[in-house]
Short mmCIF file of C-alpha atoms in Angstrom, two decimals:
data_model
loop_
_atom_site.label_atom_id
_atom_site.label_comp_id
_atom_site.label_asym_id
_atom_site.label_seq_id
_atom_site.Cartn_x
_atom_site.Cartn_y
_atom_site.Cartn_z
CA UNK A 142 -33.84 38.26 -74.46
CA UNK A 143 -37.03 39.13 -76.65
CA UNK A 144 -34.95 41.30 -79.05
CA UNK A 145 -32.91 38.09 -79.35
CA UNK A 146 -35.46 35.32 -79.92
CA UNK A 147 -34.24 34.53 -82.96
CA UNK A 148 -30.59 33.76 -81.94
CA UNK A 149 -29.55 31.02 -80.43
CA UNK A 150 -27.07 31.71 -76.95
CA UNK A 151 -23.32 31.25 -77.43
CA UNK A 152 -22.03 29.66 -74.07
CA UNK A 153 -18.34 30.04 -72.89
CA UNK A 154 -18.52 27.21 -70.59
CA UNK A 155 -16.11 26.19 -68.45
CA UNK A 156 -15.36 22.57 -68.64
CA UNK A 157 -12.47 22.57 -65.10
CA UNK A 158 -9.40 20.75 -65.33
CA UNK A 159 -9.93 17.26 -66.79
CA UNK A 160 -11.91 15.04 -64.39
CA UNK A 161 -15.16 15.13 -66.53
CA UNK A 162 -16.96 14.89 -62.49
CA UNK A 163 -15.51 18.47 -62.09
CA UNK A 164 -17.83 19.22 -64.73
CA UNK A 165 -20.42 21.85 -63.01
CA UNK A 166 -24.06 21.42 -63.12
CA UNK A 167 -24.99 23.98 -65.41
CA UNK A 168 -22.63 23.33 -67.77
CA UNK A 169 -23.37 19.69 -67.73
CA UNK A 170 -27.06 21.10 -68.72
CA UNK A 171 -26.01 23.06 -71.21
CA UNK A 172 -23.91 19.81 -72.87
CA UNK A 173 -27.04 17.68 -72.86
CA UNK A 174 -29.22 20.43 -75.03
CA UNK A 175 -27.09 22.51 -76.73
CA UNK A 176 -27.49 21.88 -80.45
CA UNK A 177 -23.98 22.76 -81.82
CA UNK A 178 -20.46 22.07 -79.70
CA UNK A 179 -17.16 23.83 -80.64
CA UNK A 180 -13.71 23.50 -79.44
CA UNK A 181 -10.67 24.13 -79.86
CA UNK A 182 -8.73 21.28 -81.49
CA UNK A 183 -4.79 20.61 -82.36
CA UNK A 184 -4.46 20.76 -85.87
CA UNK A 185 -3.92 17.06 -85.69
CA UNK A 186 -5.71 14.80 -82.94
CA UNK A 187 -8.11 14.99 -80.26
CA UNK A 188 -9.38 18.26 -78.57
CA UNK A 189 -8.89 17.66 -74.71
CA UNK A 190 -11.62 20.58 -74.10
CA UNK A 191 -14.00 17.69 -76.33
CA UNK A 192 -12.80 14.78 -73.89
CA UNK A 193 -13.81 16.17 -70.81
CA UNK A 194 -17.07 17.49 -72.05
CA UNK A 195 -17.78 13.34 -74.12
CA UNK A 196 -19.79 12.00 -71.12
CA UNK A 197 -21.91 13.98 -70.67
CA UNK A 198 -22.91 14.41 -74.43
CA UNK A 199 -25.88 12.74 -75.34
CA UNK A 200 -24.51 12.75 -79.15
CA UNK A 201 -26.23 13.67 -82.32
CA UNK A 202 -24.81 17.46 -81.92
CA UNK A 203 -23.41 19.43 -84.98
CA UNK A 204 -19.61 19.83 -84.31
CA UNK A 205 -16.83 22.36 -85.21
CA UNK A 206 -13.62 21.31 -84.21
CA UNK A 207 -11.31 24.75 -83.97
CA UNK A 208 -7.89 23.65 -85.20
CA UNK A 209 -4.96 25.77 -84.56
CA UNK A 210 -1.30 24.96 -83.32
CA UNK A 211 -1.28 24.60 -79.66
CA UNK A 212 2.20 24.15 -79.97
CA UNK A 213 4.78 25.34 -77.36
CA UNK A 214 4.25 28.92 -77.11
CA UNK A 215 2.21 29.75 -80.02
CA UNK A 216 -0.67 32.28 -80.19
CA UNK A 217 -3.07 30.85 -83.23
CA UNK A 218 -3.54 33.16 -85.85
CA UNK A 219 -5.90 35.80 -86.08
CA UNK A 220 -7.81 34.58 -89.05
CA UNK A 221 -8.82 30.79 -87.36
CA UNK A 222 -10.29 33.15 -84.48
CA UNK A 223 -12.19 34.76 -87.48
CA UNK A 224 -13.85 31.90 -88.76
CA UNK A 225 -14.91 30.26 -86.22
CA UNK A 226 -16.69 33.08 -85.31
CA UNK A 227 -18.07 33.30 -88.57
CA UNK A 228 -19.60 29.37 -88.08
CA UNK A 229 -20.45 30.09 -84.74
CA UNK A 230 -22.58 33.35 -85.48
CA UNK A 231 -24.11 31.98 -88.34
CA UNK A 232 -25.58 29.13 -86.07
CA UNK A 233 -26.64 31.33 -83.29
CA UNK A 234 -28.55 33.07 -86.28
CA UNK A 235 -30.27 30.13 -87.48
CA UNK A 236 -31.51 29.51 -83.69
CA UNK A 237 -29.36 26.98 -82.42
CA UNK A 238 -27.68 27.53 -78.96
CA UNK A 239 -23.90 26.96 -79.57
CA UNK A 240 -21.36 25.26 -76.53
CA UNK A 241 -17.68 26.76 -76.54
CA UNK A 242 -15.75 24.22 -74.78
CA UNK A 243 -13.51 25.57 -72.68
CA UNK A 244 -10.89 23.59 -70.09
CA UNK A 245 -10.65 25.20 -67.11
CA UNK A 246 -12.42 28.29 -66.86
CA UNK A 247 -12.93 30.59 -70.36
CA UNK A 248 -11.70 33.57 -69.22
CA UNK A 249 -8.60 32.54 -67.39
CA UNK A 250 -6.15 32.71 -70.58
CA UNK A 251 -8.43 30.82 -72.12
CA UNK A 252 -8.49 31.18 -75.94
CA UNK A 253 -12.64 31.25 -75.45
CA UNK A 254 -11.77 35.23 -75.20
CA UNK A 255 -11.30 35.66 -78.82
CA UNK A 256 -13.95 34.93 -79.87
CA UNK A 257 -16.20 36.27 -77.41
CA UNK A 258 -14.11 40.02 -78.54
CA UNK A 259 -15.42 38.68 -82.10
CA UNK A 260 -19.15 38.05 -81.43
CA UNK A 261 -19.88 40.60 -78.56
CA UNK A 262 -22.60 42.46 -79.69
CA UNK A 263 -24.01 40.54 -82.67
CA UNK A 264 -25.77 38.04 -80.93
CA UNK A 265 -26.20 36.88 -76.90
CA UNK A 266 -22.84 35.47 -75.28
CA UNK A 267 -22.37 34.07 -71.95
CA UNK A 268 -20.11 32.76 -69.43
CA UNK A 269 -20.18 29.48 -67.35
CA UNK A 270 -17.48 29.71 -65.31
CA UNK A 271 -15.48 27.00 -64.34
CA UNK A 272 -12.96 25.04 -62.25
CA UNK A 273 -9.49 26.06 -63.31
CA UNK A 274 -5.84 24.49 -63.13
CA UNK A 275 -5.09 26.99 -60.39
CA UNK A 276 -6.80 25.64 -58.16
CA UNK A 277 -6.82 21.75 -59.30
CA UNK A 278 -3.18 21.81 -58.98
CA UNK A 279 -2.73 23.27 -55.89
CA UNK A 280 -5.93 21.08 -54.51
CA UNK A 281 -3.33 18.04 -55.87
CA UNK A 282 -0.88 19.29 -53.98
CA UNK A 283 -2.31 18.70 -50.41
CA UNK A 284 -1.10 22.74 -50.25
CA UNK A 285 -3.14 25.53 -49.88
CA UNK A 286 -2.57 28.04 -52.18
CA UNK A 287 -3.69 31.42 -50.29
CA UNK A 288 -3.83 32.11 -46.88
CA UNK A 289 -5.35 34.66 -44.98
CA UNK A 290 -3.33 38.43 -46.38
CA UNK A 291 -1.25 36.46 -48.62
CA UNK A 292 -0.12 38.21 -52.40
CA UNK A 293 -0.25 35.46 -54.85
CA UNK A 294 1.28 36.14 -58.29
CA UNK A 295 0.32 34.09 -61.82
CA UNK A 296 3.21 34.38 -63.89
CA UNK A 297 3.49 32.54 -67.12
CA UNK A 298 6.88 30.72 -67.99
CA UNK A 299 7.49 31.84 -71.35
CA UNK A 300 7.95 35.40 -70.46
CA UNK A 301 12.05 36.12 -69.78
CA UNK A 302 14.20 35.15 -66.89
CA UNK A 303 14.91 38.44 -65.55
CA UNK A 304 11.05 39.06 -65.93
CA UNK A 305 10.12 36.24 -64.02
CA UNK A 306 12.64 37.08 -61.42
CA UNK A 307 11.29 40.58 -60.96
CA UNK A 308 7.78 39.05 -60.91
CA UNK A 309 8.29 36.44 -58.30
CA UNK A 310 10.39 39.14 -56.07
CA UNK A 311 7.23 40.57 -54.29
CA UNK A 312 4.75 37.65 -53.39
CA UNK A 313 3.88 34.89 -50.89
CA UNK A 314 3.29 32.89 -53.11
CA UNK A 315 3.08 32.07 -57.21
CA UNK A 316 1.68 29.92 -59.61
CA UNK A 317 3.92 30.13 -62.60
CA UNK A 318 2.00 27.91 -65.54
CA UNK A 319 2.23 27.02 -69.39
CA UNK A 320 6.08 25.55 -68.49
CA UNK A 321 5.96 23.62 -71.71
CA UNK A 322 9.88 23.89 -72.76
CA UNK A 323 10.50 26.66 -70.15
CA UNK A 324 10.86 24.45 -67.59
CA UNK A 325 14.24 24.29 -67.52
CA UNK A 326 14.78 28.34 -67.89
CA UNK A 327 12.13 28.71 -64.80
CA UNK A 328 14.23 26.32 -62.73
CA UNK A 329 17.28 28.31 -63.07
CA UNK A 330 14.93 31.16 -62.07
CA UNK A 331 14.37 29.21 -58.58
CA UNK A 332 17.66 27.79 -58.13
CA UNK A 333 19.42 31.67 -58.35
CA UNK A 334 16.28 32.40 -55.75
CA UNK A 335 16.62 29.25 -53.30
CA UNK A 336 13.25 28.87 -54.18
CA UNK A 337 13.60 25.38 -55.56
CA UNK A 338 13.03 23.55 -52.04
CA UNK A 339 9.62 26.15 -52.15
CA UNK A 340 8.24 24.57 -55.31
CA UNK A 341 6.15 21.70 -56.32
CA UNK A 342 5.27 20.38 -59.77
CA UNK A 343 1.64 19.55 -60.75
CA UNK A 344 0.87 17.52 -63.90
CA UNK A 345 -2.13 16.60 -65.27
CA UNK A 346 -4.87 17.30 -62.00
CA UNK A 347 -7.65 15.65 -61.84
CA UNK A 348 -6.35 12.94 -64.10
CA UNK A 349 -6.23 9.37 -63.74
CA UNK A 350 -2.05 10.54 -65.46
CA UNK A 351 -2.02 13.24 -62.38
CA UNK A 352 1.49 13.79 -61.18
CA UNK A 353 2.57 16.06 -58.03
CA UNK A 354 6.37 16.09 -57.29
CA UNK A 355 9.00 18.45 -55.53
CA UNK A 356 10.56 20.63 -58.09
CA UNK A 357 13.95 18.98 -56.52
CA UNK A 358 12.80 15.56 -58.25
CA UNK A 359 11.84 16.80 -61.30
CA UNK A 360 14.30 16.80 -64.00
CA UNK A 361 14.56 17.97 -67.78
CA UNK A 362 14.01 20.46 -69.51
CA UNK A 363 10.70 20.46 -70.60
CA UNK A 364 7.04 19.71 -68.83
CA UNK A 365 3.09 18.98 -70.92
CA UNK A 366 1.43 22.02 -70.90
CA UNK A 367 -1.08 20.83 -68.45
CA UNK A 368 1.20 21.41 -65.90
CA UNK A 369 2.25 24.11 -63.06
CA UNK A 370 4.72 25.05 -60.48
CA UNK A 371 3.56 26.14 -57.45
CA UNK A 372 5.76 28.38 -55.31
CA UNK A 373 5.14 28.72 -51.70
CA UNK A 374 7.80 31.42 -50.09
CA UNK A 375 6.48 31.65 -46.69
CA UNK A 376 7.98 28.50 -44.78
CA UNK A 377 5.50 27.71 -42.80
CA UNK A 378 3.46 27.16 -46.26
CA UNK A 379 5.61 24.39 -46.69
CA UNK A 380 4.66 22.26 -44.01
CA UNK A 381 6.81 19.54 -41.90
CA UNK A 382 4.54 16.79 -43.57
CA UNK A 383 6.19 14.13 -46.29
CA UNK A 384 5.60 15.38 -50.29
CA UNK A 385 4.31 11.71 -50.86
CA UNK A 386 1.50 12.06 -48.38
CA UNK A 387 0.63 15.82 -49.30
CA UNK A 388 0.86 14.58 -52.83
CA UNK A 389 -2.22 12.34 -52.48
CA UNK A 390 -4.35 14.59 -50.98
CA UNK A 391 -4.90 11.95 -48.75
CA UNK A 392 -3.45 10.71 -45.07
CA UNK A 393 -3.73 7.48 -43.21
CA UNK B 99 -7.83 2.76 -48.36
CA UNK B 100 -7.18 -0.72 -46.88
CA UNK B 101 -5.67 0.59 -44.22
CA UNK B 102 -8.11 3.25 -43.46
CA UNK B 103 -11.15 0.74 -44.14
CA UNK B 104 -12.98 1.84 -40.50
CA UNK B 105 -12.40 5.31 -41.31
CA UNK B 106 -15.10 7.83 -43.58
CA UNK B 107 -13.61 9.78 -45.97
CA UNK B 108 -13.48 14.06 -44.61
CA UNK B 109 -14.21 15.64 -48.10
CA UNK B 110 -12.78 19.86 -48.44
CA UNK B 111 -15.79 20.62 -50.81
CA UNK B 112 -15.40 23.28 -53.46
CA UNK B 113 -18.65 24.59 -53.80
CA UNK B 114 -18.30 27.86 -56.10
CA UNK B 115 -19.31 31.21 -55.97
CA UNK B 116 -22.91 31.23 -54.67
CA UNK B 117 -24.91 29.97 -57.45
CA UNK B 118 -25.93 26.20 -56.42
CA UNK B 119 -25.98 25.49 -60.16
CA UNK B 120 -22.11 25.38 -60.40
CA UNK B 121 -21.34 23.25 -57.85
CA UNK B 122 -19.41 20.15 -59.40
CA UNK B 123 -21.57 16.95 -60.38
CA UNK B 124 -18.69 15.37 -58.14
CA UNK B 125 -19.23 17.52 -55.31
CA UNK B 126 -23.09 17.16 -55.56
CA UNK B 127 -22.89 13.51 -55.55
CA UNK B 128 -20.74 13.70 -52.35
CA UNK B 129 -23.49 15.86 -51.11
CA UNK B 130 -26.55 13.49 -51.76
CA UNK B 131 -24.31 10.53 -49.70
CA UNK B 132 -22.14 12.67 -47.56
CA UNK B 133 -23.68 11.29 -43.66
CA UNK B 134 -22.42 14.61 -41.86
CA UNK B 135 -21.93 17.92 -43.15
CA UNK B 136 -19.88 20.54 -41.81
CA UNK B 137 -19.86 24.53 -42.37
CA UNK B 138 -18.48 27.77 -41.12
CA UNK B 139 -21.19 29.95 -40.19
CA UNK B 140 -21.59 33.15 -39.01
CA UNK B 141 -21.47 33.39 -35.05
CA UNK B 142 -25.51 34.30 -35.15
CA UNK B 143 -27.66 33.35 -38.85
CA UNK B 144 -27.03 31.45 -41.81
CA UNK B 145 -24.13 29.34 -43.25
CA UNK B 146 -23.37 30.76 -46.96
CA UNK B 147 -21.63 27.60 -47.62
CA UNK B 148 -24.35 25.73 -46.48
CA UNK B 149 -26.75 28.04 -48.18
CA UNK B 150 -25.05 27.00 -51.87
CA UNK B 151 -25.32 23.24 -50.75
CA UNK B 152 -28.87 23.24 -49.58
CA UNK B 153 -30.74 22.11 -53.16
CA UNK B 154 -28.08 19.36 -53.33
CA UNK B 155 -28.99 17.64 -49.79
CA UNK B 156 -30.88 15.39 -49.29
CA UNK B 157 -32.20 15.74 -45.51
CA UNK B 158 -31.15 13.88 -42.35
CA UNK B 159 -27.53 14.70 -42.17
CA UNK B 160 -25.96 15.23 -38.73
CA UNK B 161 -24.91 18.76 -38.87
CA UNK B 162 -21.85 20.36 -37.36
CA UNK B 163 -21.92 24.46 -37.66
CA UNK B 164 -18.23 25.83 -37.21
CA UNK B 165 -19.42 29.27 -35.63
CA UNK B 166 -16.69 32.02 -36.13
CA UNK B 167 -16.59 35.68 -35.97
CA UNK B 168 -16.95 36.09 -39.86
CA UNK B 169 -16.42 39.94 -39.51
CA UNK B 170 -14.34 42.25 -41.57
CA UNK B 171 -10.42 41.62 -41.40
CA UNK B 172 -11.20 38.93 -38.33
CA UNK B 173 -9.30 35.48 -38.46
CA UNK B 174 -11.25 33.13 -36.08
CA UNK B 175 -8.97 31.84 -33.08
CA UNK B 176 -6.87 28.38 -32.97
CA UNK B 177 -9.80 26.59 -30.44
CA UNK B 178 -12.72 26.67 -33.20
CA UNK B 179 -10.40 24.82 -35.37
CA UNK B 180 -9.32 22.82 -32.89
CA UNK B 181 -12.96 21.89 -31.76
CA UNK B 182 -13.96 21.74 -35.03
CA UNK B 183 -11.61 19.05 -35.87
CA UNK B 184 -11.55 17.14 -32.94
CA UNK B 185 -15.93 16.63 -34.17
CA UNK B 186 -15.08 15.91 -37.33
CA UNK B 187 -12.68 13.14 -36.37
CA UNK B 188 -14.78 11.61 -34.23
CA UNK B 189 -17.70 11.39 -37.16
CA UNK B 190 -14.30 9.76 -39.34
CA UNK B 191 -13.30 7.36 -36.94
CA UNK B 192 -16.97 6.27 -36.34
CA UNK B 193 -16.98 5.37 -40.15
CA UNK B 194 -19.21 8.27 -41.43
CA UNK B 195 -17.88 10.28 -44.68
CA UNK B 196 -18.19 14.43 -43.14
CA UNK B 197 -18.52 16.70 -46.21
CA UNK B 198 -17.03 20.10 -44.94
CA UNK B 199 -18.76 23.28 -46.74
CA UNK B 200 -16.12 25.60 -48.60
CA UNK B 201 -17.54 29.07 -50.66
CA UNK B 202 -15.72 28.61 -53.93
CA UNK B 203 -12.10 26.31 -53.77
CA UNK B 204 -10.93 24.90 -50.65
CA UNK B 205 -7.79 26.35 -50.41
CA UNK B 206 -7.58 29.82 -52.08
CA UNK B 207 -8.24 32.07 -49.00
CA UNK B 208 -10.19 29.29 -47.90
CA UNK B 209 -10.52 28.61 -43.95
CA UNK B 210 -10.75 24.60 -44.56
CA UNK B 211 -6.64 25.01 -45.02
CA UNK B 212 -6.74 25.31 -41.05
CA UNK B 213 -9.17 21.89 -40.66
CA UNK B 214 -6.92 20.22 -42.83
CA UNK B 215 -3.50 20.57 -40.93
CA UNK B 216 -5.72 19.68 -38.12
CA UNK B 217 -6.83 16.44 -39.91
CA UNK B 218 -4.16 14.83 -42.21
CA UNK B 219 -2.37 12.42 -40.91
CA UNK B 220 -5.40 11.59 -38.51
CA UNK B 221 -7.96 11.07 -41.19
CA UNK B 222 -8.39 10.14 -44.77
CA UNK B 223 -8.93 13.80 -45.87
CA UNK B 224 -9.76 14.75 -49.57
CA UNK B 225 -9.77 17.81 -51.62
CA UNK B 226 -12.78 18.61 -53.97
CA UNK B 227 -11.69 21.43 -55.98
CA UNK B 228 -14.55 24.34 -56.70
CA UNK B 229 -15.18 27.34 -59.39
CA UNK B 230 -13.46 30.32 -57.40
CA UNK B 231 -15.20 33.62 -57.05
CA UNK B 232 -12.02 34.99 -58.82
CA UNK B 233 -12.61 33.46 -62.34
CA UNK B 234 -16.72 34.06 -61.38
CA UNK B 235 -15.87 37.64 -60.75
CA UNK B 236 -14.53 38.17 -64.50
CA UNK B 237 -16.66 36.20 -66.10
CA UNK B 238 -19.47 38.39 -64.59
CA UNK B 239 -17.71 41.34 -65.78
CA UNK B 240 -17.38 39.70 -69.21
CA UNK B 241 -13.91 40.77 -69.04
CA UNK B 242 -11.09 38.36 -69.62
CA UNK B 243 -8.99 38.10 -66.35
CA UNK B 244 -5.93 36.83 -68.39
CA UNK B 245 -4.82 36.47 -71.52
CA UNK B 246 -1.57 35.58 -73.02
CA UNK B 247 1.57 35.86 -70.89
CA UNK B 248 -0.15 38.41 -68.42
CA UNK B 249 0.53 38.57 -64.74
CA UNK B 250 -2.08 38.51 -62.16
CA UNK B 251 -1.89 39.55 -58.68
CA UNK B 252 -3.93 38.73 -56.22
CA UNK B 253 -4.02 41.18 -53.63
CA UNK B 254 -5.80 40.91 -50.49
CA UNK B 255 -7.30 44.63 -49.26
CA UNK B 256 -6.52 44.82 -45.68
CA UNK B 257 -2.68 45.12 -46.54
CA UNK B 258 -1.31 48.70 -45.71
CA UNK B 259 -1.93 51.12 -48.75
CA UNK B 260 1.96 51.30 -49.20
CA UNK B 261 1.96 47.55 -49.59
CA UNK B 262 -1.09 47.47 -51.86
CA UNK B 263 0.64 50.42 -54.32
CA UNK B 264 3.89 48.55 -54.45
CA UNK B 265 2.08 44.94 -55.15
CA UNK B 266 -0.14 46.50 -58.06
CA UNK B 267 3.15 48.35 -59.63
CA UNK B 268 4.56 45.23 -61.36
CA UNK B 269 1.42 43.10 -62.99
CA UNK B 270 -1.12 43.30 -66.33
CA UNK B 271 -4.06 42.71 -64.44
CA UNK B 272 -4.59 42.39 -60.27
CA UNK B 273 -7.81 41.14 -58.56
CA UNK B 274 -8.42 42.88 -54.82
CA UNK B 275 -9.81 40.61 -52.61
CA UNK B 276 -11.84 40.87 -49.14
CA UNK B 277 -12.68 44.41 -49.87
CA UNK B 278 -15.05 45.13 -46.86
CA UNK B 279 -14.26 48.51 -44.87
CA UNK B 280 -10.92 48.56 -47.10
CA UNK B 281 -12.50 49.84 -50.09
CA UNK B 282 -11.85 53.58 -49.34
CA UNK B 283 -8.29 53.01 -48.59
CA UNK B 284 -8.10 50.75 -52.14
CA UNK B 285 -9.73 53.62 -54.09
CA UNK B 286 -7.36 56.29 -52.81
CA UNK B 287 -4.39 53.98 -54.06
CA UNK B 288 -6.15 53.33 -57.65
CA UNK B 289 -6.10 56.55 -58.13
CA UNK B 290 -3.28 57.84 -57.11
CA UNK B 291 -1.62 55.34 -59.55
CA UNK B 292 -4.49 56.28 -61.96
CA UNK B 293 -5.86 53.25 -62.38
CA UNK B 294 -9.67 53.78 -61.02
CA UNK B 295 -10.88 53.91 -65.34
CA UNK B 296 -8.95 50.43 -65.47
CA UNK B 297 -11.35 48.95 -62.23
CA UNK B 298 -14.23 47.19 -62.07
CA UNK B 299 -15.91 46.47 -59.15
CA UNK B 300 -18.23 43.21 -58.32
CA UNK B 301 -20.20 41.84 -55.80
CA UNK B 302 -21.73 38.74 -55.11
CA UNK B 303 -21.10 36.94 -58.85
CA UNK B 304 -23.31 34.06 -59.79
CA UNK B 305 -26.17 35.12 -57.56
CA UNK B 306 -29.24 36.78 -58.59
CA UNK B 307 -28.30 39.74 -56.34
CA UNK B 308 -24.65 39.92 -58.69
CA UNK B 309 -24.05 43.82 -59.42
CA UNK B 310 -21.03 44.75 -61.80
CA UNK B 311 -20.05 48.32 -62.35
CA UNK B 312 -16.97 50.60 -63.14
CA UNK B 313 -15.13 51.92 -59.62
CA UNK B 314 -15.96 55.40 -60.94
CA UNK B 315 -19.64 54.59 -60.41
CA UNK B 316 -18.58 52.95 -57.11
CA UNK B 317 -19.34 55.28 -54.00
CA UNK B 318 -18.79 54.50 -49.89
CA UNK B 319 -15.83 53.53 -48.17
CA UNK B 320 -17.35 49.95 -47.98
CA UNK B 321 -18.30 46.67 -49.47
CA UNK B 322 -19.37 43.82 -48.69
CA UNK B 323 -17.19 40.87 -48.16
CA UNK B 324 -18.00 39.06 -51.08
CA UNK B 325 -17.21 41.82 -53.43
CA UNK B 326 -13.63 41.66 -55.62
CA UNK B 327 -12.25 44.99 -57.86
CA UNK B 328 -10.80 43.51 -60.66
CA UNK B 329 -7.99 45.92 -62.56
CA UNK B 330 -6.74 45.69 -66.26
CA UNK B 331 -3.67 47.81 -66.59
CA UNK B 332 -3.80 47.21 -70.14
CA UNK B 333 -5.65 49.31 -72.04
CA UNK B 334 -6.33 47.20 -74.83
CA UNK B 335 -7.90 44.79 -72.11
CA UNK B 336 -10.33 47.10 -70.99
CA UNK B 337 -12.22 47.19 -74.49
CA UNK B 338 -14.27 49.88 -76.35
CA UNK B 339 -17.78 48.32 -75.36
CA UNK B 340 -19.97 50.00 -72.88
CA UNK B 341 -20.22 48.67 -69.08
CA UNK B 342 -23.67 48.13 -69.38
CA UNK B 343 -23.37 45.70 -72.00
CA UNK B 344 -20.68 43.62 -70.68
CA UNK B 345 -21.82 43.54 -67.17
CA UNK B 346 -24.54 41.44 -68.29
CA UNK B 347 -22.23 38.93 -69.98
CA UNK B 348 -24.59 39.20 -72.43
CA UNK B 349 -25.07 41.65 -75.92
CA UNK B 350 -28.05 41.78 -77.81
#
């Protein structure tokens, strides 16, 4: 880092799923020196990526709140990517080490990405990797996600039915996140599979708000974002055990 | 817990990727109290998951090693589990909280799965979710694993090449798993589908022994077992920037 001393490091650091305790130890490190936080924000309202990283913040840092439209579906524009990076290199410049919040982990479609493309090579960037969704919800579930040769596919909801179909075809097992409003489309998706009775619905992991469900009870058309299905096609995935005592994670 | 009041708590603990700096602050604190751990370990020399714990114990724990055949392709038999359990139940039912060891999350490809059908129902048994090697992996290789509405497969190497070919043939980006004495046969499918340019290859993230390189510059018909190839079948994914630089994470 001698050819760098004069910039301050830009962290991508992983924040996990909500429970600020799921917070590593590094990054928690990083949160108590770290000079200048930024995060992604809705253009109206608290930044969840913020909230998980609050207690551990010994305050006093310089802020920049990122707001963009995390609306259903929506990829922020180009240009809010280009100024944060802008604010971002120019503290790095002037010395000061700069935390990206991140939720989960930053590189697993995590918007941290875009600006790393954006500040690669004009001053030090690194990863903190951290605990994502994937795992949280399926940890929720009392339901392992992977076993032993297992093929497990990610496959986000908003792509098309027939493409989720396809996608689903050849696995054990799938994750299929960002439901938002394509709940309702992915459940059609199941039901013309006879996957629904194969499915459970994680909400909010980690949360106090945490939510784990059979698909089968789940109705509506629409889900948060912070929330998965998890699709296990190998029977004895499933278990003989009651959803209500997977769902706790916990068994008297 | 009422119920369960005589009973210690058997944590699944998530302890990440190798470097003891990313365990959680909630699985460290379970750590410092924990009065029993519990680990898989090799059937002669150390524990990894006990190795990532160590800096987080305190001393004086009762120790239970679960020693398995941890070789290439091997699943352990049904009586280690079942021996396994039957100790940690009797630690649980003498009142003592038993803090089993897991490399990265608890249930992806993670042999606590097999404790914990043994357990629930028996036992209070919680889930500590951990940073997985596969987000560690990519952030290592300062390559995004996912962005957008990708698909990811995970893809466990010991599957038959045929298998292997077909699961890669539908996804944006794959991560190959428990490479070991499969990497040969993995190569020979990458390139037959052309995709060896589009593969990464990394071994031990997170650790100071961590080495990141493309497949091309990837020789043998081995790896070890905590090694991952991670493929972007997008080119745009892949990136203009030189290997060297992003396998630090890190651009001056």
């Amino acid at each position: 880092m001698s050819a760098n001393s004069a910039f301050g490091t830009v962290w991508g650091l992983g924040l996990g799923p909500g429970d600020p305790e799921l917070v590593t130890i590094k990054a928690a490190a990083i949160l108590k020196r770290a000079a200048v936080i930024a995060y992604p924000a809705p253009e109206d309202g608290d930044s969840f990526a913020r909230t998980i990283a609050a207690p551990h913040l010994p305050g006093g840092q310089k802020e920049i709140a990122i707001r963009m439209n995390l609306g259903d579906g929506a990829f922020p524009k180009d240009d809010i990517y280009d100024h944060a990076a802008t604010a971002i290199l120019a503290e790095s410049k002037a010395g000061r080490e700069v935390a990206v919040l991140c939720e989960g982990d930053p590189f697993f479609y995590g918007s941290f990405q875009y600006l790393y493309g954006r500040l690669s090579g004009r001053c030090p960037v690194r990863i903190v990797p951290g605990v994502s969704s994937l795992m949280a919800c399926a940890d929720a579930a009392g339901m392992p996600l992977t076993a032993r040769n297992d093929v497990l596919s990610v496959i986000p909801a908003p792509l098309p039915e027939a493409e989720i179909a396809r996608r689903l075809e050849d696995c054990e097992a799938a994750a299929i996140m960002k439901l938002g409003r394509h709940l309702g489309k992915v459940r059609r998706v199941l039901q013309k599979m006879d996957l629904v009775d194969r499915t459970r619905y994680v909400e909010r992991a980690t949360l106090g708000s945490e939510k784990v469900m059979a698909l089968a009870e789940m109705h509506g058309e629409s889900a948060p974002y912070f929330s998965m299905l998890l699709v296990h096609k190998r029977a004895e995935a499933w278990g003989n055990r009651s959803m209500a005592a997977t769902s706790r994670g916990e068994v008297s």
